[in-house]
Each structure stands twice: as structure tokens, then as C-alpha cells.
mmCIF file of C-alpha atoms in Angstrom:
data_model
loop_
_atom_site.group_PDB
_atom_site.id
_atom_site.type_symbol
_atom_site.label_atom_id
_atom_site.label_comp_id
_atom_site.label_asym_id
_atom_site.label_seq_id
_atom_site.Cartn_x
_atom_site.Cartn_y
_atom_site.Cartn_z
ATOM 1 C CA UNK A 1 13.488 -116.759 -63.933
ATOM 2 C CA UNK A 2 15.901 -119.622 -65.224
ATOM 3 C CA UNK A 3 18.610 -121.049 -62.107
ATOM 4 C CA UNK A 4 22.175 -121.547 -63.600
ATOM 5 C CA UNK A 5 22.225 -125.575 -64.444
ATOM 6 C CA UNK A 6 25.389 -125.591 -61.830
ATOM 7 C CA UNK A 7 23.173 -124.171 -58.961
ATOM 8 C CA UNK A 8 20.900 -127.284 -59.643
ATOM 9 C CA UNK A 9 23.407 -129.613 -59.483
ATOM 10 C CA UNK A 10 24.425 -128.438 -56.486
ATOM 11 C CA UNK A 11 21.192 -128.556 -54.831
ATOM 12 C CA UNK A 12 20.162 -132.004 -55.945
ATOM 13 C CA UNK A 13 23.525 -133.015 -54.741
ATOM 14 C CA UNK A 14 22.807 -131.515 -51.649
ATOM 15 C CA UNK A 15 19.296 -133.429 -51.349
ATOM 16 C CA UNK A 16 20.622 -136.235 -51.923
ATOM 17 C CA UNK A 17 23.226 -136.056 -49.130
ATOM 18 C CA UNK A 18 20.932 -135.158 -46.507
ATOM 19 C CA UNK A 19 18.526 -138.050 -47.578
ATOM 20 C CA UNK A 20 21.125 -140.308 -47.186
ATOM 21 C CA UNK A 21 22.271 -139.128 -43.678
ATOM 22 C CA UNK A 22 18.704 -139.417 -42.562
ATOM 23 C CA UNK A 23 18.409 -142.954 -43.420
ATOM 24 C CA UNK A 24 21.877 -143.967 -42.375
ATOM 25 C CA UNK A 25 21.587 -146.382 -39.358
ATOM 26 C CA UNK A 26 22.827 -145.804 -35.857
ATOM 27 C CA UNK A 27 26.717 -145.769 -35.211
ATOM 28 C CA UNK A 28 27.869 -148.792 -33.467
ATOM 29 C CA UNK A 29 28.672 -148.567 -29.950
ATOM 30 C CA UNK A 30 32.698 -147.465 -28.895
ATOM 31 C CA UNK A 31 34.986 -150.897 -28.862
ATOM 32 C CA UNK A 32 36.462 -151.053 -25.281
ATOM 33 C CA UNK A 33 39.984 -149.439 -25.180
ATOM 34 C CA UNK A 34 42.638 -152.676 -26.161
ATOM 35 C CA UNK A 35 44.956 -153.380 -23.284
ATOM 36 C CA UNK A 36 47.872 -152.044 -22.647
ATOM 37 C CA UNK A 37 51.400 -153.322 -20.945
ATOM 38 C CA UNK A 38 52.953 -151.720 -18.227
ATOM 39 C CA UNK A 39 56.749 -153.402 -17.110
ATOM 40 C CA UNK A 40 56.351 -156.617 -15.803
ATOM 41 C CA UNK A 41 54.231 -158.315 -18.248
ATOM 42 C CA UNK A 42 51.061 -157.170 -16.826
ATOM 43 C CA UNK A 43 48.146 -156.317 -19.171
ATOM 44 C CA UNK A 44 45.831 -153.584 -18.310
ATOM 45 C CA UNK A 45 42.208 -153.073 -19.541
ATOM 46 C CA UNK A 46 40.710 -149.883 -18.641
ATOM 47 C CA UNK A 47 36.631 -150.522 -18.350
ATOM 48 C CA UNK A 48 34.214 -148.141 -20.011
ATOM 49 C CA UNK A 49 32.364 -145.493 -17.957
ATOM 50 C CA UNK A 50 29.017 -144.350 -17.607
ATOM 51 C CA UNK A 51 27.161 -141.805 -16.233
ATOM 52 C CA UNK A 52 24.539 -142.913 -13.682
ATOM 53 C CA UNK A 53 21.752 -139.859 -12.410
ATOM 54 C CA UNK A 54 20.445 -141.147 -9.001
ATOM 55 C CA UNK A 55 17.424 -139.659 -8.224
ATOM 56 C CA UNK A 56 17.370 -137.321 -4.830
ATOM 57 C CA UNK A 57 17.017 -138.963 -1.696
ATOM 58 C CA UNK A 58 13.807 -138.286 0.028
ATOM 59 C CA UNK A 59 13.647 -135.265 2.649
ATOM 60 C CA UNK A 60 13.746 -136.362 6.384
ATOM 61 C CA UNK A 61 10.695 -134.804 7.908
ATOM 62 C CA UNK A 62 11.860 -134.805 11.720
ATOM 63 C CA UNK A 63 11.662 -131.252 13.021
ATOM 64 C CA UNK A 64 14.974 -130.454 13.670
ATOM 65 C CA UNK A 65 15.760 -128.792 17.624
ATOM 66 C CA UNK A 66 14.506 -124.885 18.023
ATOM 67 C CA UNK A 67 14.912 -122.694 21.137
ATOM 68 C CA UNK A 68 11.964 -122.848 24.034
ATOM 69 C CA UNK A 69 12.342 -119.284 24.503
ATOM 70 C CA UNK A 70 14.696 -116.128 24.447
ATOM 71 C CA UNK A 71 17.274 -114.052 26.422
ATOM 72 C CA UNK A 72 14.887 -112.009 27.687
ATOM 73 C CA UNK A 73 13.098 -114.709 29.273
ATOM 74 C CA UNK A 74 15.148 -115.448 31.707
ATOM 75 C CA UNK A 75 18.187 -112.222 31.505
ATOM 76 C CA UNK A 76 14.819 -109.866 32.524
ATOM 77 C CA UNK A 77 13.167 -111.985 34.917
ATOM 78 C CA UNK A 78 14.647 -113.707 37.752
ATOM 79 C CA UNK A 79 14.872 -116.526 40.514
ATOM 80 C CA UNK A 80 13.841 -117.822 43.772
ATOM 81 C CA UNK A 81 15.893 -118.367 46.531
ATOM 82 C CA UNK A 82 16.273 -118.423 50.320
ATOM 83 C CA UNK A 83 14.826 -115.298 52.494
ATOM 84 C CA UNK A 84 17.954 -113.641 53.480
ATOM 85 C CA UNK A 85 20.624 -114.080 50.715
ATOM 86 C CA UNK A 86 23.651 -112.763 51.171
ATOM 87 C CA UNK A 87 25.147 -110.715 47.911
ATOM 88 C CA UNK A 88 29.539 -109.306 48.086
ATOM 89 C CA UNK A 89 28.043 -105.877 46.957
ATOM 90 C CA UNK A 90 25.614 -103.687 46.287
ATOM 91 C CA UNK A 91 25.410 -99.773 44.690
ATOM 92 C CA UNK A 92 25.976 -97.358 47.206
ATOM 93 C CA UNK A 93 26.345 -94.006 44.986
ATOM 94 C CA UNK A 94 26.642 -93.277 41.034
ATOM 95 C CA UNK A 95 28.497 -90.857 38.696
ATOM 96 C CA UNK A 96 24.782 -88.590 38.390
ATOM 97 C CA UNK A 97 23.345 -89.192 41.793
ATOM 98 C CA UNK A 98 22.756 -85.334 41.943
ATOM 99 C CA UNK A 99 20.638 -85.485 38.686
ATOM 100 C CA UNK A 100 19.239 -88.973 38.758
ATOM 101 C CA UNK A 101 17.547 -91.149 41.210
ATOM 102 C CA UNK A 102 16.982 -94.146 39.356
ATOM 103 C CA UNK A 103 20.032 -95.591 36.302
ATOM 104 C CA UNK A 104 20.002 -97.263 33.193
ATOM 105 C CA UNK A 105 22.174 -98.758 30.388
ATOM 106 C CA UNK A 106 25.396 -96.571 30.319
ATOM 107 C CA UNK A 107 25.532 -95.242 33.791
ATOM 108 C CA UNK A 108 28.232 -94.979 36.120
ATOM 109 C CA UNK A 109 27.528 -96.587 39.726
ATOM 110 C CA UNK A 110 29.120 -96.631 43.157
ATOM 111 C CA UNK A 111 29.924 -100.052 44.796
ATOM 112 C CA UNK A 112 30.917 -101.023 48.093
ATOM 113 C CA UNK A 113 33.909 -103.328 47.375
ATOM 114 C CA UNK A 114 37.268 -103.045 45.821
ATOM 115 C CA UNK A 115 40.667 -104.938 44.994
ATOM 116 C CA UNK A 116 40.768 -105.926 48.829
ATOM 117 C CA UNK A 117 38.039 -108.593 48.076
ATOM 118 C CA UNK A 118 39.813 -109.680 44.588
ATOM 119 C CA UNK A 119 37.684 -107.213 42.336
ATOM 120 C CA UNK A 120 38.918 -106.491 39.026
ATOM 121 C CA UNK A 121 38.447 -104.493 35.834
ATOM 122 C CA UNK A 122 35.995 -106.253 33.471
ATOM 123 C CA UNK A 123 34.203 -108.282 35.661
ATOM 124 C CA UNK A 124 30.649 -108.930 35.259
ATOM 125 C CA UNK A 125 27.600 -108.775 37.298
ATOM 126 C CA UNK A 126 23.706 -109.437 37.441
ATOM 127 C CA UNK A 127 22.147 -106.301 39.279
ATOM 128 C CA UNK A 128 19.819 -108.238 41.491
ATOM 129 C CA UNK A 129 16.752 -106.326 43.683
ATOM 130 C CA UNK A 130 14.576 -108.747 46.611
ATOM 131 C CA UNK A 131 11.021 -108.720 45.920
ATOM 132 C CA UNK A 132 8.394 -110.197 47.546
ATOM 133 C CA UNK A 133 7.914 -113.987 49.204
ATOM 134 C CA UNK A 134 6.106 -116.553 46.475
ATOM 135 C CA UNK A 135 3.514 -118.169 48.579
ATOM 136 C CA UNK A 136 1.964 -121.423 47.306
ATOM 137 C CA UNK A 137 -1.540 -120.981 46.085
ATOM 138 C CA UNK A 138 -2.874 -124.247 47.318
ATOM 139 C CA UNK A 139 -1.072 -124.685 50.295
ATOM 140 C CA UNK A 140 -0.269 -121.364 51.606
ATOM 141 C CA UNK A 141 3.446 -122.058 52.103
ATOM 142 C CA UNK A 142 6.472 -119.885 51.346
ATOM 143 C CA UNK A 143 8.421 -121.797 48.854
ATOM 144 C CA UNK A 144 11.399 -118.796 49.000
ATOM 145 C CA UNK A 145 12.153 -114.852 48.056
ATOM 146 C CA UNK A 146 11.783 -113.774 44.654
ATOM 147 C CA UNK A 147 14.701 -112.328 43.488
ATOM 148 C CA UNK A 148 14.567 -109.923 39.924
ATOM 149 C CA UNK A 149 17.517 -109.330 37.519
ATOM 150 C CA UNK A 150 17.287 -105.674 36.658
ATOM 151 C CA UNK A 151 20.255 -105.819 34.394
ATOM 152 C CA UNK A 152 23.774 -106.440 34.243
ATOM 153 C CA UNK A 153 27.293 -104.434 34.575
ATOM 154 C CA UNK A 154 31.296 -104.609 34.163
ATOM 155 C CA UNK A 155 33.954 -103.097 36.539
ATOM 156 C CA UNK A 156 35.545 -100.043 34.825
ATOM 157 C CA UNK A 157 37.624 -98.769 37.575
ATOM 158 C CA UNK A 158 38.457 -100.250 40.969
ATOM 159 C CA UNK A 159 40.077 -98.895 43.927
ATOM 160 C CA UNK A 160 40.894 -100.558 47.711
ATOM 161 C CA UNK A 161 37.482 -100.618 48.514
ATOM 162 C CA UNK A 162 35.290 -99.419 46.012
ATOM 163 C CA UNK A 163 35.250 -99.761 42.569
ATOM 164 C CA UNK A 164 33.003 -97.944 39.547
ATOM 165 C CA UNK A 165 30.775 -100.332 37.344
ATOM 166 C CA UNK A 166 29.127 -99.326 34.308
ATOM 167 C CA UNK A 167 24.984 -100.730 33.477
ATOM 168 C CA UNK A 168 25.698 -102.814 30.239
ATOM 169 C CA UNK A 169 21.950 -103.482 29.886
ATOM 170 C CA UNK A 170 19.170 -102.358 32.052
ATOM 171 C CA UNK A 171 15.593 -104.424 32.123
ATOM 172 C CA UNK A 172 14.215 -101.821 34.011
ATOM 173 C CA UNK A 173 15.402 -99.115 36.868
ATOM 174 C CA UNK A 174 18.040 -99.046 39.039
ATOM 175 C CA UNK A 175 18.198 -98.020 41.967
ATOM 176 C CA UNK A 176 20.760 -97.112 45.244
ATOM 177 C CA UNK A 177 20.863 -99.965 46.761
ATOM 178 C CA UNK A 178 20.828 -103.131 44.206
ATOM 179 C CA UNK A 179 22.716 -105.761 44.957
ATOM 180 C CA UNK A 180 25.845 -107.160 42.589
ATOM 181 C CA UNK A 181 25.807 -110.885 41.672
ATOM 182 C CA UNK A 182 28.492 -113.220 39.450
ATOM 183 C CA UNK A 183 26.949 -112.762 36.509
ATOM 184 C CA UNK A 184 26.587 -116.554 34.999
ATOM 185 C CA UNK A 185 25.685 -116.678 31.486
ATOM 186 C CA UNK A 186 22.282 -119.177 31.088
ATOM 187 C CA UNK A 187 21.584 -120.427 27.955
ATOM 188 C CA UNK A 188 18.453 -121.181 25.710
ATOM 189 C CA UNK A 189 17.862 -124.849 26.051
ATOM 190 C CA UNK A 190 16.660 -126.085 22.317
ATOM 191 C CA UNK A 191 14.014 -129.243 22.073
ATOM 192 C CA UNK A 192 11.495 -131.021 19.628
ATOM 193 C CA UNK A 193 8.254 -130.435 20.275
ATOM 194 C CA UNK A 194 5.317 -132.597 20.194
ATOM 195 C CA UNK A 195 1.271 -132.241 19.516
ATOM 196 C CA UNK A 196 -0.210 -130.643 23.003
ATOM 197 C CA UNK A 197 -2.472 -132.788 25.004
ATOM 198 C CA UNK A 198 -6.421 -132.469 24.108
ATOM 199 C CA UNK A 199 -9.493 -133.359 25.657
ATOM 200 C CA UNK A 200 -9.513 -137.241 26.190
ATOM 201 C CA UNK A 201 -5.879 -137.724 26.851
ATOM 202 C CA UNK A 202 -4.602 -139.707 29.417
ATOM 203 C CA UNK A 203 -2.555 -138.430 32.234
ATOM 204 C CA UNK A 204 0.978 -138.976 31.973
ATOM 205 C CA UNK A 205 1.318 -140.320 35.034
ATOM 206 C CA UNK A 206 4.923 -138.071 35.758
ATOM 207 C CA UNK A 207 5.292 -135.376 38.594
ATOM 208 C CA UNK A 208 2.816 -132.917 38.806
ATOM 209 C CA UNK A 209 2.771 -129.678 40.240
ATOM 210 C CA UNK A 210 1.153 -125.812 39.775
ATOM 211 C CA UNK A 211 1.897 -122.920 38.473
ATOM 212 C CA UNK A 212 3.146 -120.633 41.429
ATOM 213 C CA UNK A 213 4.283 -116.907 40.345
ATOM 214 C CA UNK A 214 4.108 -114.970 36.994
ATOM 215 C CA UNK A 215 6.583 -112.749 35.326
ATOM 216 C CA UNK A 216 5.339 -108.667 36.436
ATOM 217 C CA UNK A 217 2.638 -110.223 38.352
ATOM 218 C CA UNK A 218 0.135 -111.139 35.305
ATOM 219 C CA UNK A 219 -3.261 -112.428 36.404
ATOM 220 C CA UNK A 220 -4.493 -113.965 32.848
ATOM 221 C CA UNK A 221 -1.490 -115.749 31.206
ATOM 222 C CA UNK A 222 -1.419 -116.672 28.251
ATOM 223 C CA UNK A 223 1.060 -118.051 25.337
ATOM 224 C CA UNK A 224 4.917 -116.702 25.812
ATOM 225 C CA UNK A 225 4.095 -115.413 29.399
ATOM 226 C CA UNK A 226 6.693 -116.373 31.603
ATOM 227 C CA UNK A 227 5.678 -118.496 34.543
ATOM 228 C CA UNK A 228 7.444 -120.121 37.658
ATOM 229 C CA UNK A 229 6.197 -124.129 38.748
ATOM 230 C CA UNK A 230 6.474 -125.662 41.861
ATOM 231 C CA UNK A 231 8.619 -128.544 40.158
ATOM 232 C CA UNK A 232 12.434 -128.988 39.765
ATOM 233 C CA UNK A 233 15.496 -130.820 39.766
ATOM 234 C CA UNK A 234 14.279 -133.017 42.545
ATOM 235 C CA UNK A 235 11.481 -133.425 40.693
ATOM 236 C CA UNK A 236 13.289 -135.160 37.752
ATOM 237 C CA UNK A 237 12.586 -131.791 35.580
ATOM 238 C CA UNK A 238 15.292 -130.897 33.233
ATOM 239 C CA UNK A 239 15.684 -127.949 30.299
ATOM 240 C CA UNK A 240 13.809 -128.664 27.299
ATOM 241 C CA UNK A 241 11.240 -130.553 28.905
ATOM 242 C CA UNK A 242 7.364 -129.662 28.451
ATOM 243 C CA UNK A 243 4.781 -129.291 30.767
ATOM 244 C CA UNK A 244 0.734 -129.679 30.076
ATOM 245 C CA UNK A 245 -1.399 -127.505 31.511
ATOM 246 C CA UNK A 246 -4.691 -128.501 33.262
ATOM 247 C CA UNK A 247 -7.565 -127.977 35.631
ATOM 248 C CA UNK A 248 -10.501 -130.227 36.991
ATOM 249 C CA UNK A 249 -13.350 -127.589 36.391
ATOM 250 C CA UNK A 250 -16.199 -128.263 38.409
ATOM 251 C CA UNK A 251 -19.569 -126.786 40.380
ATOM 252 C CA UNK A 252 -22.224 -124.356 39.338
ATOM 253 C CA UNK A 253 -19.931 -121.398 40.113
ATOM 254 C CA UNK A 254 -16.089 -121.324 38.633
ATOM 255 C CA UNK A 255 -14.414 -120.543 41.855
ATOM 256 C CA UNK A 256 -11.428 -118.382 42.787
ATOM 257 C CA UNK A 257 -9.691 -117.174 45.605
ATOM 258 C CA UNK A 258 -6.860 -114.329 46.397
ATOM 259 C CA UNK A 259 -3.516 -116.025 47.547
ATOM 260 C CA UNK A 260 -0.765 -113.797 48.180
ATOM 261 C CA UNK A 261 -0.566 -111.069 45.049
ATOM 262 C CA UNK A 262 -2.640 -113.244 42.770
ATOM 263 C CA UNK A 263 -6.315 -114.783 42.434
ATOM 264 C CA UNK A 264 -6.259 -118.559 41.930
ATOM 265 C CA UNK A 265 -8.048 -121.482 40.955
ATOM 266 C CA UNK A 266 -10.069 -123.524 43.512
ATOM 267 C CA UNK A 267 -9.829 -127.027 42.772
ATOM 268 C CA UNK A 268 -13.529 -129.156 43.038
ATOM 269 C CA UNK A 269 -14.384 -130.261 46.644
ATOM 270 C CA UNK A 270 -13.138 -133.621 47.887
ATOM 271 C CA UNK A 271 -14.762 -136.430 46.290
ATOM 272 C CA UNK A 272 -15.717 -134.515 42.936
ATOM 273 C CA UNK A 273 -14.069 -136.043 40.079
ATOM 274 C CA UNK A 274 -14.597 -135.192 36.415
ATOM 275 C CA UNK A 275 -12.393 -135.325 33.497
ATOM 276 C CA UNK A 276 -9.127 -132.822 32.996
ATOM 277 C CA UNK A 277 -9.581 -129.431 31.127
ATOM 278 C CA UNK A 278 -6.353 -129.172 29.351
ATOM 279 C CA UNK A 279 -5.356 -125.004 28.791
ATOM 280 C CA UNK A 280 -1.571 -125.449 27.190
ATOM 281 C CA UNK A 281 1.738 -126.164 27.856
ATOM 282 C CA UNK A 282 5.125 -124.987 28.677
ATOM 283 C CA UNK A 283 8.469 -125.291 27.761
ATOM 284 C CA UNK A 284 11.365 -125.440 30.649
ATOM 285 C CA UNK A 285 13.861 -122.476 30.661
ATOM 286 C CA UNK A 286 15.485 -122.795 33.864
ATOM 287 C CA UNK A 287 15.513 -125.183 37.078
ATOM 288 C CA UNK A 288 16.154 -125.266 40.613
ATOM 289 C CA UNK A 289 16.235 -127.667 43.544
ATOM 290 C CA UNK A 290 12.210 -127.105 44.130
ATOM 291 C CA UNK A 291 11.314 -124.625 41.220
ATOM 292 C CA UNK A 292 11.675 -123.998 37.425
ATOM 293 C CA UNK A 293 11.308 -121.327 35.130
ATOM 294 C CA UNK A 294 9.095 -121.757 32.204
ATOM 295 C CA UNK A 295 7.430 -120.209 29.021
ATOM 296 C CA UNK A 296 4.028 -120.942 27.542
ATOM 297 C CA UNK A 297 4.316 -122.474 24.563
ATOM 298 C CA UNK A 298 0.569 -122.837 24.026
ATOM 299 C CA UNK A 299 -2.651 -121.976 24.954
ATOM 300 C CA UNK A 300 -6.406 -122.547 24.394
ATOM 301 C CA UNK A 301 -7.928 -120.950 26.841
ATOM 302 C CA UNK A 302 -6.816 -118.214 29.757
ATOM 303 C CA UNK A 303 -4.427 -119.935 32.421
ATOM 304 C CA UNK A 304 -3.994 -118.529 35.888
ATOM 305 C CA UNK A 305 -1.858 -119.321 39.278
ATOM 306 C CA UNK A 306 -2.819 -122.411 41.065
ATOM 307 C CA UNK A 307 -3.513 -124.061 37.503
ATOM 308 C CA UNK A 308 -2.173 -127.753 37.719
ATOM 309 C CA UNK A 309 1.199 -129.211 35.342
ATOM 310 C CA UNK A 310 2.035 -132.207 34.452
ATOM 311 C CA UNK A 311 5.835 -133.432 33.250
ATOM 312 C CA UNK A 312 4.846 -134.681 29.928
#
């Protein structure tokens, strides 16, 4: 087949401008911008600019603050105080006392205070039941009355001297008479944590105590079981701080005893001394004067009452 002699040309021409673009050298670089005159007589040189790609700066690696624990923790659970506290009210009747002998979240109860004692509409309350003294397990001591939230309520109605509340959140039953408490909202305390202690580790030297109660009267805790210490705010224990867990285990025979509602640890006889068994720790929800609520963060083996903390 024979090309047109004008569609060689242009192709040849076409060559021969691509070969020459090929070998052409770089352009030179942009002459800075000449200065220019603004009133007065000054000259002004704008500067070139460049573009600059830093590289990223390195990721921090400190753990940042995350809650101990949850609502339910401490909302479900409760406190110690004195023997004989004294509450402004408690439920004396309820909407479906006919039908029902025990309320939950929704229900309508019967109080015995109104407006007289400065009740109004929309306030809140913990619904608060008296259990059962918590002894110390070493020393047999009362260290106060367990007191358990069983939920919470809000005024709907009031009248001179009785008012209508309705059960916002129930943990478990209600009953006719549970007492009414300021509800105070308690928050989560958040907190770094660090490596447990181990076998070998030194003691910390900081207050020590035991654990003293359990949350529904659990024998063999273990991690997130709630727990209450014999340590507090006299004690120089704060939210957020951690606990370790130990024991001196010792003798032929591991030895318990029954103290109160629970079987605890014996610790070795006078005299015996042999290095700490370390079970887990705890994380502080909630303190008092003498006590302190906690969870268990960690453990290796099962803890009981009468098991020895440390502040760490």
C-alpha cells in the first residue's frame, strides 16, 4: 500500500518534534517577582513560596483516663452507715396495693409526707431498705448497718401530708415500707491504670486494710464483683485509686472460718511469716469516713472476705 508523500511529511515532522522535546534541557527556575512601590517610596519584594510536607508527629502512647466501673455499681448496691438512721419518709401504701405486694419501675407509691415538710413535684429519691450489720471478719466488730438502694423515684403529686411518687428504676423489689432518701447523683470516677502487683513485689508500704462485705452476699469473688474495704477517707483513700489484693497463705491445711454471713480467710499463726500471695486488685468507686466501695478490676485466683488490701 503506498502513504500519500504529505502524510510522510507530516510524520517525520512530527518525529522530529518529539525528539527534540525529549532532549530539550530542564526549564530554568521562576525569577523572583521584581519589586513593586507602594506610596511613600517603599519597595516591596514578595519572597517565593514553597511547599514543605512535615512528616506526622509520633502517637503519644499514654493510656488516656477510662471509667473504674458503671452505674450499676454503685446506683444497685448501696452504703454503710450508722445503726439507726433516720430517713423524712418512707412508702406507706401504692396505687395497686390490692393486686401487688411487692413494685417496680412505673408504679405508683404511697408516702408519708407532703407540702407541710417542703415536698414538691419532681423531686427525686433513692428508695433505701436496712439490711443486716457488716461485722469485721478479723476482728469481730460492727463497723455499721448496711443500707441497699433498691431504686429510685420522682414526686408526681403531693398533697398536705402525703404525696404520690412514681419508681423511675427499680434494682430489685419494693416493698411497703422502704424508706425515701435525697437522691444524690454519684459519678464514675475515671483513672489510668497500671500493671497489677505479682509475686516478688514489694509492699507498698500505704494503708492496708480487708475486704469486709460483698455485693448479694458472694462467697468466691472474682473480677467486676463489687466489694466493700475497711479503708476510707480517713484512710487517705480517694476515687480512682487502686487497691492490691493479697494473703499470707500458710500451714498444711488452708484455713477458714464463718464470720457473720460469710466464710473468711484465717491469717497464719503469730510468728509465721512467708511471702504475700497477690489475688488482684480493685478500683475505688465510692468512699466514706471508715469504708469504700470498690470493683475488682483483676483477678488470678478466687478472692474471699477477710482477704488483705493494700493502697497502691
Amino acid at each position: 500500500m503506498r502513504l500519500p508523500g504529505r502524510f510522510l511529511v507530516f510524520a517525520c515532522g512530527f518525529l522530529t518534534a518529539a525528539a527534540a522535546v525529549a532532549q530539550a534541557p530542564p526549564a530554568p527556575p521562576k525569577p523572583p517577582p521584581p519589586p513593586r512601590e507602594v506610596p511613600g517610596g517603599t519597595q516591596v519584594v514578595t519572597p517565593p513560596t514553597e511547599t514543605v510536607t512535615e512528616s506526622p508527629s509520633p502517637v503519644s502512647m499514654v493510656q488516656a483516663p477510662q471509667p473504674i466501673g458503671f452505674e450499676s455499681d454503685l446506683n444497685c448496691f448501696g452504703y454503710v452507715g450508722p445503726d439507726r438512721e433516720s430517713f423524712m419518709s418512707k412508702v406507706i401504701g401504692a396505687e395497686n396495693l390490692a393486686e401487688q405486694i411487692d413494685f417496680t419501675t412505673s408504679d405508683l407509691l404511697y408516702i408519708n409526707t407532703g407540702y407541710e415538710r417542703g415536698l414538691k413535684v419532681g423531686d427525686e429519691f433513692w428508695l433505701v431498705t436496712p439490711e443486716q450489720m457488716v461485722v469485721h471478719p478479723t476482728t469481730g466488730k460492727d463497723l455499721g448497718r448496711f443500707y441497699q438502694y433498691r431504686g429510685r423515684a420522682v414526686v408526681d403529686s403531693v398533697e398536705v401530708r402525703t404525696a404520690t411518687i412514681r419508681v423511675t428504676n427499680s434494682c430489685t423489689d419494693i416493698a411497703m415500707g422502704t424508706y425515701l432518701k435525697p437522691f444524690e447523683p454519684i459519678p464514675i470516677p475515671l483513672a489510668r491504670k497500671t500493671p497489677p502487683a505479682v509475686a516478688g513485689d514489694p509492699p507498698s508500704g500505704k494503708a492496708r486494710g480487708r475486704i469486709v462485705f460483698t455485693r448479694d452476699g458472694v462467697v468466691a469473688i472474682g473480677a467486676d464483683s463489687t466489694v466493700i474495704v475497711d479503708l476510707g477517707i480517713a484512710h487517705g483513700v480517694e476515687p480512682g485509686d487502686f487497691l492490691t489484693i493479697f494473703r499470707y497463705a500458710a500451714g498444711i491445711q488452708y484455713g477458714i472460718r464463718p464470720v457473720g454471713a460469710y466464710w473468711v480467710v484465717v491469717p497464719p499463726a503469730e510468728g509465721v511469716v512467708v511471702p504475700r500471695t497477690y489475688l488482684g486488685e480493685i478500683g475505688i468507686l465510692e468512699v466514706g469516713d471508715r469504708w469504700a466501695i470498690g470493683r475488682v478490676t483483676d483477678s488470678y485466683r478466687m478472692i474471699g472476705v477477710g482477704d488483705e488490701v493494700e493502697l497502691k
